[in-house]
Coordinates of C-alpha atoms in Angstrom, one line a residue:
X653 CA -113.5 -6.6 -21.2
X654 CA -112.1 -4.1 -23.4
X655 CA -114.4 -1.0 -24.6
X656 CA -114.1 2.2 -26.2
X657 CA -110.4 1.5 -25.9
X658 CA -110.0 1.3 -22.0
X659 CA -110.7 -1.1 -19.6
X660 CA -114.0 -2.1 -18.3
X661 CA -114.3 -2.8 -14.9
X662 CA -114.9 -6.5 -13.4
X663 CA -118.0 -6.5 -11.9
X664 CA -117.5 -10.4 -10.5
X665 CA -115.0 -11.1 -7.7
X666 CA -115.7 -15.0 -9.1
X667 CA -114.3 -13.9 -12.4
X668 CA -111.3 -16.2 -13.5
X669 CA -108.1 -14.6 -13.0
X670 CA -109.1 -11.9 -10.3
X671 CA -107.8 -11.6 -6.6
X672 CA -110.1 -11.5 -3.6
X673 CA -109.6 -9.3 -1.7
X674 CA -108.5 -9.7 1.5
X675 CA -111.0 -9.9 5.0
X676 CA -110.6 -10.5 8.8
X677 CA -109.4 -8.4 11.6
X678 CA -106.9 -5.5 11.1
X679 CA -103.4 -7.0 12.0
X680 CA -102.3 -5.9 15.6
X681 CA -99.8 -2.5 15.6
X682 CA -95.7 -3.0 16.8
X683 CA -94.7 -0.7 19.0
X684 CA -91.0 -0.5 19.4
X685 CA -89.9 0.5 22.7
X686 CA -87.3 3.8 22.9
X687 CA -84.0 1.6 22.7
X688 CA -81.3 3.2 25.2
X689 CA -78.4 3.4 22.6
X690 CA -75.1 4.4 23.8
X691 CA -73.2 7.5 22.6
X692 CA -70.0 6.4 20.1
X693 CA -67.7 6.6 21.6
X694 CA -67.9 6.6 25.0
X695 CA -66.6 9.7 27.1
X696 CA -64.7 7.6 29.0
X697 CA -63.1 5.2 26.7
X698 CA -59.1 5.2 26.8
X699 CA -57.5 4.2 23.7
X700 CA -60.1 4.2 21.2
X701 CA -61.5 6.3 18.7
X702 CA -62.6 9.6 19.6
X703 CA -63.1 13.3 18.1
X704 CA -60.3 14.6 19.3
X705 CA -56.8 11.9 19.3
X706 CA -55.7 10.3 22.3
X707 CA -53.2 7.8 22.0
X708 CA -53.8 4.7 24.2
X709 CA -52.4 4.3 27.4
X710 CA -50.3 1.4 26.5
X711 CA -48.9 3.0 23.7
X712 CA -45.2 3.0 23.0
X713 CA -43.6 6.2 23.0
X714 CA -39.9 5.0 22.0
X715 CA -39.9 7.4 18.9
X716 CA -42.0 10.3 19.8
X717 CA -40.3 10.8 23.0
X718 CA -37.2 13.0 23.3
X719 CA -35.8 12.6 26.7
X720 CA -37.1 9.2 27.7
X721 CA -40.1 9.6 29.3
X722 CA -42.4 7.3 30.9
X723 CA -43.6 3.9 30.0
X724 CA -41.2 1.4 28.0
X725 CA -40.0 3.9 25.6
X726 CA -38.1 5.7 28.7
X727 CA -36.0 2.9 29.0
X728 CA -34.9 2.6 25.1
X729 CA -34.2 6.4 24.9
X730 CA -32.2 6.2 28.3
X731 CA -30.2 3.4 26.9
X732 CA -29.3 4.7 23.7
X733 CA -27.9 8.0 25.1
X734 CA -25.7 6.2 27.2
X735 CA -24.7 4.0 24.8
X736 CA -24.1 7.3 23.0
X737 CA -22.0 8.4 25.6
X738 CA -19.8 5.3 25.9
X739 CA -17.5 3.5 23.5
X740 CA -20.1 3.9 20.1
X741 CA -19.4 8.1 20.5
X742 CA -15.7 7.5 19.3
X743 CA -17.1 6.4 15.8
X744 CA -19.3 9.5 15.2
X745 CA -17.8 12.6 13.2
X746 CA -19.2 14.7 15.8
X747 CA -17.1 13.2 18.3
X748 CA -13.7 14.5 16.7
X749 CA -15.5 18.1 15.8
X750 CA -14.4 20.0 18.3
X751 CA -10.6 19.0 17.3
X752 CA -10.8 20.5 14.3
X753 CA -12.1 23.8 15.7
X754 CA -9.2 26.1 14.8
X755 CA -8.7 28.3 12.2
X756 CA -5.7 29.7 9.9
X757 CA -4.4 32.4 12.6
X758 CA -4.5 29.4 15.4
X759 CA -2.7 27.2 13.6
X760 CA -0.1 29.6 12.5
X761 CA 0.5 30.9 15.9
X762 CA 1.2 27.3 17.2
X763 CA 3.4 26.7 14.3
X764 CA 5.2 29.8 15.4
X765 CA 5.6 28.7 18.5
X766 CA 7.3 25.6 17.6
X767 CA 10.1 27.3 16.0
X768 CA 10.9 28.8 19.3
X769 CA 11.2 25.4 21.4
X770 CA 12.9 27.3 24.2
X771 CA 9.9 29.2 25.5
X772 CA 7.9 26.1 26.7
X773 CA 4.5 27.5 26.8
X774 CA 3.2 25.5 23.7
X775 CA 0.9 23.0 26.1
X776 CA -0.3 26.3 28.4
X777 CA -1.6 28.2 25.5
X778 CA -3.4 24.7 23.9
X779 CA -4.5 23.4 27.2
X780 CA -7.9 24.2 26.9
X781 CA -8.2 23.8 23.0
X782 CA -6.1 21.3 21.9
X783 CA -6.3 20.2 17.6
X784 CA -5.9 17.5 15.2
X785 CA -6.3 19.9 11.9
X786 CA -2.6 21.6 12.3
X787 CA -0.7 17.9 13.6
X788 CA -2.7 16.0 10.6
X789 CA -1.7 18.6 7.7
X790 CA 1.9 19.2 8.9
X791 CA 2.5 15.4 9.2
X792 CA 1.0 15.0 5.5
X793 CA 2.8 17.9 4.5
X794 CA 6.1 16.6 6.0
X795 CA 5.7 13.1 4.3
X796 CA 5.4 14.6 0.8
X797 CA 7.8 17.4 0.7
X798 CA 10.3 14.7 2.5
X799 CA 9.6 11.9 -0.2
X800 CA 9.7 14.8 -3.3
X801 CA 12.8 16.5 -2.2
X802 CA 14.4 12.9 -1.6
X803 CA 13.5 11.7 -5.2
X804 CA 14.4 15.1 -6.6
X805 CA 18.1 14.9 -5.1
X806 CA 18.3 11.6 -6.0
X807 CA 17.8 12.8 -9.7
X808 CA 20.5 15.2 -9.1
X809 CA 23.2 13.1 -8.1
X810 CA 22.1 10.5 -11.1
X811 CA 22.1 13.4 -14.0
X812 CA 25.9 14.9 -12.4
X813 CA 27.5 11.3 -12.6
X814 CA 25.4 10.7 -16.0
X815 CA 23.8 7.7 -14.1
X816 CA 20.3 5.8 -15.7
X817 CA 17.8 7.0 -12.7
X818 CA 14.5 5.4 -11.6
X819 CA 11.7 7.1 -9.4
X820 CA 11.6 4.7 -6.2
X821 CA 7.8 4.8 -5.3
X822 CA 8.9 3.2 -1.4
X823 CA 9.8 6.7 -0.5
X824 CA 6.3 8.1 -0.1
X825 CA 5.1 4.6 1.2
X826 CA 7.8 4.4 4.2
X827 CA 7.5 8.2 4.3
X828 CA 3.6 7.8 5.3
X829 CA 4.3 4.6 7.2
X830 CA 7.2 6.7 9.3
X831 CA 5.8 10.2 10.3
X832 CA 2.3 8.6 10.7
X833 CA 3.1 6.4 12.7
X834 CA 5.5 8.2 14.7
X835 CA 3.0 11.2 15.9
X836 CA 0.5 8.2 16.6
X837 CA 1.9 6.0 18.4
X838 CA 4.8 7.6 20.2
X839 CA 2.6 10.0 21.9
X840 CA 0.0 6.9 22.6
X841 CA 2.9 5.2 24.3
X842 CA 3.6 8.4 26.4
X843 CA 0.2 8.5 27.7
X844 CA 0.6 5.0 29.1
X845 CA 3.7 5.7 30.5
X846 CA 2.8 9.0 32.1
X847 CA -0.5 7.8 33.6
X848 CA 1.5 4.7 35.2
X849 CA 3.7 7.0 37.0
X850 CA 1.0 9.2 38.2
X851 CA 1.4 12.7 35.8
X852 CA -1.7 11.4 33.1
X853 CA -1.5 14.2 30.2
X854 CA -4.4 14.5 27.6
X855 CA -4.0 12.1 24.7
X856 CA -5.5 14.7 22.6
X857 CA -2.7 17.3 23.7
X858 CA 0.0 15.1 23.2
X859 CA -0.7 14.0 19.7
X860 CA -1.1 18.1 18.8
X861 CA 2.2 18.7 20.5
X862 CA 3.9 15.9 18.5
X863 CA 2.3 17.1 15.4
X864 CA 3.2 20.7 15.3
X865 CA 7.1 19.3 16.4
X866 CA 7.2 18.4 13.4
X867 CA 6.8 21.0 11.3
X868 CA 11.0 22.1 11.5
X869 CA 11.6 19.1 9.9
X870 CA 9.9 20.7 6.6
X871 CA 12.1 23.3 5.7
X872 CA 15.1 20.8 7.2
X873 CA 14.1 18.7 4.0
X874 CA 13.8 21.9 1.3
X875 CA 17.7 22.8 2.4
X876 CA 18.7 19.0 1.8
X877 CA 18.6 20.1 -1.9
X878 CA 22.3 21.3 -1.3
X879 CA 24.6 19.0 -2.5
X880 CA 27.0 19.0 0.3
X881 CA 26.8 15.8 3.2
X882 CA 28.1 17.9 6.2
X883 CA 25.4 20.5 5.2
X884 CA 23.0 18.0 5.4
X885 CA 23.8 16.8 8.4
X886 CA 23.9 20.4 10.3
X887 CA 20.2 21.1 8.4
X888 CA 19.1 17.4 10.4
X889 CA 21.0 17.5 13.4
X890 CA 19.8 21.3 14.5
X891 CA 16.1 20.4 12.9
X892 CA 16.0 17.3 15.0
X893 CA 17.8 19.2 18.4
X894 CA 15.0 22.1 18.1
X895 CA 12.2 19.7 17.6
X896 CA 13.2 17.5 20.8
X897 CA 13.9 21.0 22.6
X898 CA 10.3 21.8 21.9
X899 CA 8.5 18.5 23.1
X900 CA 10.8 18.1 25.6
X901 CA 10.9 21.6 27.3
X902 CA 7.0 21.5 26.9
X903 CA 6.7 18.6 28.5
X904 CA 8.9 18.8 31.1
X905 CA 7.0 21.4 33.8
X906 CA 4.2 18.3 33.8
X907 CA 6.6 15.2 34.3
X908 CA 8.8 16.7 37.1
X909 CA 5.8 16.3 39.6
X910 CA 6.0 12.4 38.5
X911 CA 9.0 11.7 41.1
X912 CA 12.9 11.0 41.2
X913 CA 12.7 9.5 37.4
X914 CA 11.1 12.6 35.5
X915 CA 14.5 13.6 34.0
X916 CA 14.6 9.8 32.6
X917 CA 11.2 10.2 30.9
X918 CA 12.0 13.4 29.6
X919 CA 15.7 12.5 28.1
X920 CA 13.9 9.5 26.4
X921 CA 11.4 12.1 25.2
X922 CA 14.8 14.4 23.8
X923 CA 16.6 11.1 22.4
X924 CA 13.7 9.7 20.6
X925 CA 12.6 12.4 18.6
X926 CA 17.0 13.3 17.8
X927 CA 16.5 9.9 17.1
X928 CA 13.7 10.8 14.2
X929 CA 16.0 13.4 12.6
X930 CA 18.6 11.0 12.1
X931 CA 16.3 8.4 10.6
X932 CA 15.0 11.3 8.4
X933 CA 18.3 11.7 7.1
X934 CA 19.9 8.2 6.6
X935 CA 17.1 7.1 5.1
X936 CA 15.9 10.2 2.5
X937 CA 19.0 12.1 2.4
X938 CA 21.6 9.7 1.7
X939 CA 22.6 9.6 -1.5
X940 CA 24.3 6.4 -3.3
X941 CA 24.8 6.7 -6.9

């Protein structure tokens, strides 16, 4: 019952609405016994989670590992660097890098040396660093002065007898399709040949001393400009005789080991590449108006 405005106190424990309070014995007390919880993680655990990392055991290396070492990923790593060092090496850039390794005053000196066919010591002084750079931009170089300098002369002889002229694109296409394939394949056919009669020669070193041969060839094809046949047969024929002089005399010292036939291989070597000048000049320096 209100008074005063507070509360009054309820005097009867009967009193409608009121909560007796609760008797009896005092409830018994829990004890919980000291539990023997383990330490996470353990000490000894392999694999899991701990403070410092620690990869499992069973865990594969592959990736992280450098040299193949053990568990499975030794076996991947192993296998890719022989697979590296077979067959799949040929189509990696830094398989042909050390081709390429030359620079201006190299190249230079080994075209040098290929204007003097006589002295033979082209293959001695490459032996040990043979290169792709000089063979690939003389051959290139050879292929458009040789298609140019045709065309041009062809123009010539049109515009004197007051002939209609047309450019003939074939010229650079059998141009590319002729020295290309001469320094690549001749020399491939070489190897085989040499290797079956027991004097193998470097692939490499064969298609750099067919390369730089034919450098001559380039200022053979400036003096075709002359409008005089006979001169333009001297120009090939002493181009073609000092560019088969120089793969030939080069070439000889390492086939005369091979037995009684050495002089054949090394006449067919001579013959083939005369046989090159006079292609050179049927085909880009013969003039028919």
């Amino acid at each position: 019952m209100m008074s005063g405005g507070g509360y009054s106190a309820l005097d009867d424990p009967k009193a409608s609405g009121s909560v007796p309070a609760a008797t009896g014995p005092d409830p018994p007390t829990i004890k919980f016994a000291d539990s023997n919880l383990q330490t996470f993680p353990p000490s000894e655990a392999k694999g899991k989670i701990s403070g410092a990392y620690r990869p499992p055991t069973d865990a594969d290396d592959t990736f992280s590992s450098k040299s193949g070492g053990g568990g499975r990923g030794s076996g991947g790593a192993g296998s890719d660097d022989a697979a590296q060092g077979g067959w799949f090496r040929m189509f990696s850039v830094a398989a042909y890098k050390p081709y390429f390794d030359v620079d201006s005053s190299d190249v230079v000196e080994r075209i040098w040396e290929s204007v003097f066919p006589f002295r033979g010591t082209f293959t001695e002084k490459t032996s040990d660093n043979p290169d792709l750079y000089g063979p690939f931009w003389t051959c290139t170089t050879l292929i458009f002065v040789a298609a140019s300098i045709a065309t041009f002369v062809t123009y010539l002889s049109h515009k004197w007898h007051k002939k209609e002229w047309s450019y003939d694109i074939n010229l650079v296409t059998w141009s590319a399709g002729l020295f290309y394939g001469y320094v690549t394949f001749v020399p491939l056919g070489l190897y085989v040949i040499l290797k079956y009669f027991s004097a193998p020669a470097g692939l490499v070193q064969l298609w750099c001393l067919y390369g730089y041969s034919l450098f001559i060839f380039i200022p053979a094809s400036l003096l075709s400009i002359v409008p005089i046949e006979i001169f333009r047969w001297v120009i090939a024929g002493v181009a073609g005789f000092m560019s088969a002089t120089f793969v030939a005399m080069n070439l000889r010292a390492h086939i005369v080991n091979s037995g009684e036939r050495w002089f054949l291989i090394v006449a067919g070597i001579f013959l083939l590449q005369l046989g090159l000048a006079v292609l050179l000049k049927l085909y880009f320096f013969t003039i028919t108006v």
